[in-house]
């Protein structure tokens, strides 16, 4: 799974130096984090609707869009998919209740 995430991360990083008129991702970067976050929110909503409607194909499609735009958000913030995977690995085997209680708030 991390192979595709790493390839996408590399592609998204490369798009940071591309003309915003030639790349959708570069255009999002140029608009800034607020525009990226709006897109993540839009894709999250579409994913929720697809799940609620029970359409598996649409759910897969919308989840892919959500993940893609989340990767753009992470890249814009200087993060990589591996950072999230490391956090998931850290949490593996922990009770959700215990993990949540251990966070500094």
Coordinates of N, CA, C and O in Angstrom, one line a residue:
X1 N 0.8 -1.2 0.0 CA 0.0 0.0 0.0 C 0.9 1.3 0.0 O 0.5 2.2 -0.7
X2 N 2.0 1.2 0.7 CA 2.7 2.5 0.8 C 3.4 2.8 -0.5 O 3.9 3.9 -0.7
X3 N 3.6 1.8 -1.4 CA 4.2 2.1 -2.7 C 3.4 3.2 -3.5 O 4.0 4.2 -3.9
X4 N 2.1 3.0 -3.6 CA 1.3 4.0 -4.3 C 1.3 5.3 -3.6 O 1.4 6.4 -4.2
X5 N 1.3 5.3 -2.2 CA 1.3 6.5 -1.5 C 2.6 7.2 -1.7 O 2.6 8.5 -1.8
X6 N 3.7 6.5 -1.7 CA 5.0 7.1 -1.9 C 5.1 7.7 -3.3 O 5.6 8.8 -3.5
X7 N 4.6 7.0 -4.3 CA 4.6 7.5 -5.7 C 3.8 8.8 -5.8 O 4.2 9.8 -6.4
X8 N 2.6 8.8 -5.2 CA 1.8 10.0 -5.2 C 2.4 11.1 -4.4 O 2.4 12.3 -4.9
X9 N 3.0 10.8 -3.3 CA 3.7 11.9 -2.5 C 4.8 12.5 -3.3 O 5.0 13.7 -3.3
X10 N 5.6 11.7 -4.1 CA 6.6 12.2 -4.9 C 6.1 13.1 -6.0 O 6.6 14.2 -6.3
X11 N 5.0 12.7 -6.6 CA 4.3 13.4 -7.7 C 3.8 14.8 -7.1 O 4.0 15.8 -7.7
X12 N 3.1 14.7 -6.0 CA 2.6 15.9 -5.4 C 3.7 16.9 -5.0 O 3.6 18.1 -5.1
X13 N 4.8 16.4 -4.5 CA 6.0 17.2 -4.2 C 6.5 17.9 -5.5 O 6.8 19.1 -5.5
X14 N 6.6 17.1 -6.6 CA 7.0 17.7 -7.9 C 6.1 18.8 -8.4 O 6.6 19.8 -9.0
X15 N 4.8 18.7 -8.1 CA 3.9 19.6 -8.6 C 4.0 21.0 -7.9 O 3.5 22.0 -8.4
X16 N 4.7 21.1 -6.8 CA 5.0 22.3 -6.1 C 5.8 23.3 -7.0 O 5.6 24.5 -6.8
X17 N 6.5 22.8 -7.9 CA 7.4 23.6 -8.7 C 6.9 23.8 -10.2 O 7.6 24.3 -11.0
X18 N 5.7 23.3 -10.4 CA 5.1 23.4 -11.8 C 4.2 24.6 -11.9 O 3.6 25.1 -10.9
X19 N 4.1 25.1 -13.1 CA 3.2 26.3 -13.4 C 1.8 25.9 -13.0 O 1.2 24.9 -13.4
X20 N 1.1 26.8 -12.3 CA -0.2 26.5 -11.8 C -1.3 26.4 -12.9 O -2.4 25.9 -12.7
X21 N -0.9 26.9 -14.1 CA -1.8 26.8 -15.2 C -1.8 25.5 -15.9 O -2.6 25.1 -16.7
X22 N -0.7 24.7 -15.6 CA -0.6 23.4 -16.3 C -0.9 22.2 -15.4 O -0.8 21.1 -15.8
X23 N -1.3 22.5 -14.1 CA -1.5 21.3 -13.2 C -2.6 21.7 -12.2 O -2.5 22.8 -11.5
X24 N -3.5 20.8 -12.0 CA -4.6 21.0 -11.0 C -4.0 21.1 -9.6 O -4.4 21.9 -8.8
X25 N -3.1 20.2 -9.3 CA -2.5 20.2 -8.0 C -1.7 21.5 -7.8 O -1.8 22.1 -6.7
X26 N -0.9 21.9 -8.7 CA -0.2 23.2 -8.6 C -1.1 24.4 -8.4 O -0.8 25.3 -7.6
X27 N -2.3 24.3 -9.1 CA -3.3 25.4 -8.9 C -3.8 25.4 -7.5 O -4.0 26.5 -6.9
X28 N -4.0 24.2 -6.9 CA -4.5 24.1 -5.5 C -3.4 24.7 -4.6 O -3.7 25.5 -3.7
X29 N -2.1 24.3 -4.8 CA -1.1 24.8 -4.0 C -1.0 26.3 -4.1 O -0.8 27.0 -3.0
X30 N -1.2 26.9 -5.3 CA -1.1 28.3 -5.4 C -2.2 29.1 -4.7 O -2.0 30.2 -4.2
X31 N -3.4 28.4 -4.6 CA -4.5 29.0 -3.9 C -4.3 29.0 -2.4 O -5.0 29.7 -1.7
X32 N -3.5 28.1 -1.9 CA -3.2 28.1 -0.5 C -4.0 27.0 0.3 O -4.9 26.3 -0.2
X33 N -3.6 26.9 1.6 CA -4.2 25.9 2.4 C -5.7 26.0 2.6 O -6.4 25.0 2.6
X34 N -6.3 27.2 2.7 CA -7.7 27.3 2.8 C -8.5 26.7 1.6 O -9.5 26.0 1.9
X35 N -8.0 26.8 0.4 CA -8.6 26.2 -0.7 C -8.5 24.7 -0.7 O -9.4 24.0 -1.1
X36 N -7.3 24.3 -0.3 CA -7.1 22.8 -0.2 C -8.0 22.2 0.9 O -8.6 21.2 0.6
X37 N -8.1 22.9 2.0 CA -9.0 22.4 3.0 C -10.5 22.4 2.6 O -11.2 21.4 3.0
X38 N -10.9 23.4 1.8 CA -12.3 23.4 1.3 C -12.5 22.1 0.4 O -13.6 21.5 0.5
X39 N -11.5 21.8 -0.4 CA -11.6 20.6 -1.3 C -11.6 19.4 -0.4 O -12.4 18.4 -0.8
X40 N -10.8 19.3 0.6 CA -10.9 18.1 1.5 C -12.2 18.0 2.1 O -12.8 16.9 2.1
X41 N -12.8 19.1 2.6 CA -14.1 19.0 3.1 C -15.2 18.6 2.1 O -16.1 17.8 2.5
X42 N -15.1 19.1 0.9 CA -16.0 18.7 -0.1 C -15.9 17.2 -0.4 O -17.0 16.6 -0.5
X43 N -14.7 16.7 -0.5 CA -14.6 15.3 -0.8 C -15.0 14.4 0.4 O -15.6 13.4 0.2
X44 N -14.8 14.9 1.6 CA -15.3 14.2 2.8 C -16.8 14.1 2.8 O -17.4 13.0 3.0
X45 N -17.5 15.2 2.4 CA -18.9 15.2 2.3 C -19.4 14.2 1.3 O -20.3 13.4 1.5
X46 N -18.8 14.2 0.1 CA -19.2 13.3 -1.0 C -18.9 11.9 -0.6 O -19.7 11.0 -0.9
X47 N -17.9 11.6 0.2 CA -17.6 10.2 0.7 C -18.7 9.8 1.7 O -19.2 8.7 1.6
X48 N -19.1 10.7 2.5 CA -20.1 10.3 3.5 C -21.4 10.0 2.8 O -22.1 9.1 3.1
X49 N -21.8 10.8 1.8 CA -23.0 10.6 1.1 C -23.0 9.3 0.3 O -23.9 8.5 0.3
X50 N -21.8 9.0 -0.3 CA -21.7 7.7 -1.0 C -21.8 6.5 0.0 O -22.5 5.5 -0.3
X51 N -21.3 6.6 1.2 CA -21.4 5.6 2.2 C -22.8 5.4 2.6 O -23.3 4.3 2.8
X52 N -23.5 6.5 2.9 CA -24.9 6.5 3.3 C -25.8 5.9 2.3 O -26.7 5.1 2.6
X53 N -25.5 6.2 1.0 CA -26.3 5.7 -0.1 C -26.0 4.2 -0.4 O -26.8 3.5 -1.1
X54 N -24.9 3.6 0.2 CA -24.6 2.2 0.0 C -24.1 1.8 -1.3 O -24.1 0.6 -1.7
X55 N -23.6 2.8 -2.1 CA -23.1 2.5 -3.5 C -21.6 2.3 -3.3 O -20.8 3.2 -3.2
X56 N -21.2 1.0 -3.4 CA -19.8 0.6 -3.1 C -18.8 1.3 -4.1 O -17.8 1.7 -3.8
X57 N -19.2 1.2 -5.4 CA -18.3 1.8 -6.4 C -18.1 3.3 -6.2 O -17.0 3.8 -6.3
X58 N -19.2 4.0 -5.9 CA -19.1 5.4 -5.6 C -18.3 5.7 -4.3 O -17.6 6.7 -4.3
X59 N -18.5 4.8 -3.4 CA -17.8 5.0 -2.1 C -16.3 4.9 -2.4 O -15.4 5.6 -1.8
X60 N -15.9 3.9 -3.2 CA -14.4 3.7 -3.5 C -13.9 4.9 -4.2 O -12.9 5.5 -3.9
X61 N -14.7 5.4 -5.2 CA -14.3 6.6 -6.0 C -14.1 7.8 -5.2 O -13.1 8.5 -5.2
X62 N -15.1 8.1 -4.3 CA -15.1 9.3 -3.5 C -14.0 9.2 -2.4 O -13.4 10.2 -2.0
X63 N -13.8 8.0 -1.9 CA -12.7 7.8 -0.9 C -11.3 8.0 -1.5 O -10.5 8.7 -0.9
X64 N -11.2 7.6 -2.8 CA -9.9 7.9 -3.5 C -9.7 9.4 -3.7 O -8.6 9.9 -3.5
X65 N -10.8 10.1 -4.0 CA -10.7 11.6 -4.1 C -10.3 12.2 -2.8 O -9.5 13.1 -2.7
X66 N -11.0 11.7 -1.7 CA -10.7 12.2 -0.4 C -9.2 12.0 0.0 O -8.5 12.9 0.5
X67 N -8.8 10.8 -0.2 CA -7.4 10.4 0.1 C -6.4 11.3 -0.7 O -5.4 11.8 -0.2
X68 N -6.7 11.4 -2.0 CA -5.8 12.2 -2.9 C -5.7 13.7 -2.4 O -4.6 14.2 -2.2
X69 N -6.9 14.3 -2.0 CA -6.9 15.7 -1.6 C -6.3 15.8 -0.2 O -5.6 16.8 0.1
X70 N -6.4 14.8 0.6 CA -5.7 14.8 1.9 C -4.2 14.7 1.8 O -3.5 15.4 2.5
X71 N -3.8 13.9 0.8 CA -2.3 13.9 0.5 C -1.8 15.2 0.0 O -0.7 15.6 0.4
X72 N -2.6 16.0 -0.8 CA -2.2 17.3 -1.2 C -2.1 18.2 0.1 O -1.2 19.0 0.2
X73 N -3.1 18.1 1.0 CA -3.0 18.9 2.2 C -1.8 18.6 3.0 O -1.1 19.5 3.5
X74 N -1.5 17.3 3.2 CA -0.2 16.9 3.9 C 1.0 17.5 3.2 O 1.9 18.0 3.9
X75 N 1.1 17.3 1.9 CA 2.3 17.8 1.2 C 2.4 19.3 1.3 O 3.5 19.8 1.5
X76 N 1.3 20.0 1.3 CA 1.3 21.5 1.4 C 1.9 21.9 2.8 O 2.5 22.9 3.0
X77 N 1.6 21.0 3.8 CA 2.0 21.3 5.2 C 3.4 20.7 5.4 O 3.9 20.8 6.6
X78 N 4.1 20.1 4.4 CA 5.4 19.6 4.5 C 5.5 18.2 5.1 O 6.5 17.8 5.7
X79 N 4.4 17.5 5.1 CA 4.3 16.2 5.6 C 4.2 15.1 4.5 O 3.8 15.4 3.4
X80 N 4.5 13.9 4.9 CA 4.4 12.8 3.9 C 3.4 11.7 4.4 O 3.2 11.6 5.6
X81 N 2.9 10.9 3.5 CA 2.1 9.8 4.0 C 2.7 8.9 5.1 O 2.0 8.4 6.0
X82 N 4.0 8.7 5.0 CA 4.7 7.9 6.0 C 4.5 8.5 7.4 O 4.5 7.7 8.4
X83 N 4.4 9.8 7.5 CA 4.1 10.4 8.8 C 2.8 9.9 9.4 O 2.8 9.6 10.6
X84 N 1.8 9.8 8.6 CA 0.5 9.2 9.0 C 0.6 7.8 9.3 O 0.1 7.3 10.3
X85 N 1.3 7.0 8.4 CA 1.5 5.6 8.6 C 2.2 5.3 9.9 O 1.9 4.4 10.6
X86 N 3.2 6.1 10.2 CA 4.0 5.9 11.5 C 3.1 6.1 12.7 O 3.2 5.4 13.7
X87 N 2.2 7.1 12.6 CA 1.2 7.4 13.7 C 0.3 6.2 13.8 O -0.1 5.8 15.0
X88 N -0.2 5.7 12.7 CA -1.1 4.5 12.8 C -0.4 3.3 13.4 O -1.0 2.6 14.2
X89 N 0.9 3.1 13.0 CA 1.7 2.0 13.6 C 1.8 2.2 15.1 O 1.8 1.3 15.9
X90 N 2.1 3.5 15.5 CA 2.2 3.8 16.9 C 1.0 3.4 17.7 O 1.0 2.9 18.8
X91 N -0.2 3.6 17.1 CA -1.5 3.3 17.7 C -1.9 1.9 17.7 O -2.8 1.5 18.4
X92 N -1.3 1.1 16.8 CA -1.7 -0.3 16.6 C -1.6 -1.0 17.9 O -0.6 -1.0 18.7
X93 N -2.7 -1.7 18.2 CA -2.8 -2.5 19.5 C -3.2 -1.7 20.7 O -3.4 -2.3 21.8
X94 N -3.3 -0.4 20.5 CA -3.8 0.4 21.7 C -5.3 0.5 21.7 O -5.9 0.6 20.6
X95 N -5.9 0.5 22.8 CA -7.3 0.8 22.9 C -7.5 2.2 22.5 O -6.8 3.1 22.8
X96 N -8.6 2.4 21.7 CA -8.9 3.8 21.3 C -9.2 4.7 22.5 O -8.8 5.9 22.5
X97 N -9.8 4.1 23.5 CA -10.0 4.9 24.7 C -8.7 5.3 25.4 O -8.5 6.5 25.8
X98 N -7.8 4.4 25.5 CA -6.5 4.7 26.1 C -5.7 5.6 25.3 O -5.1 6.6 25.8
X99 N -5.7 5.4 24.0 CA -5.0 6.3 23.1 C -5.5 7.7 23.2 O -4.7 8.7 23.3
X100 N -6.8 7.9 23.2 CA -7.4 9.2 23.2 C -7.0 9.9 24.6 O -6.7 11.1 24.6
X101 N -7.1 9.1 25.6 CA -6.8 9.7 27.0 C -5.3 10.1 27.1 O -5.0 11.0 27.9
X102 N -4.4 9.5 26.3 CA -3.0 9.8 26.4 C -2.6 11.1 25.7 O -1.5 11.6 25.8
X103 N -3.5 11.6 24.8 CA -3.2 12.8 24.1 C -3.1 14.0 25.0 O -3.9 14.2 25.9
X104 N -2.2 14.9 24.7 CA -2.1 16.1 25.4 C -3.1 17.1 24.8 O -3.1 17.3 23.6
X105 N -4.0 17.6 25.6 CA -5.0 18.5 25.0 C -4.8 19.9 25.4 O -4.3 20.4 26.2

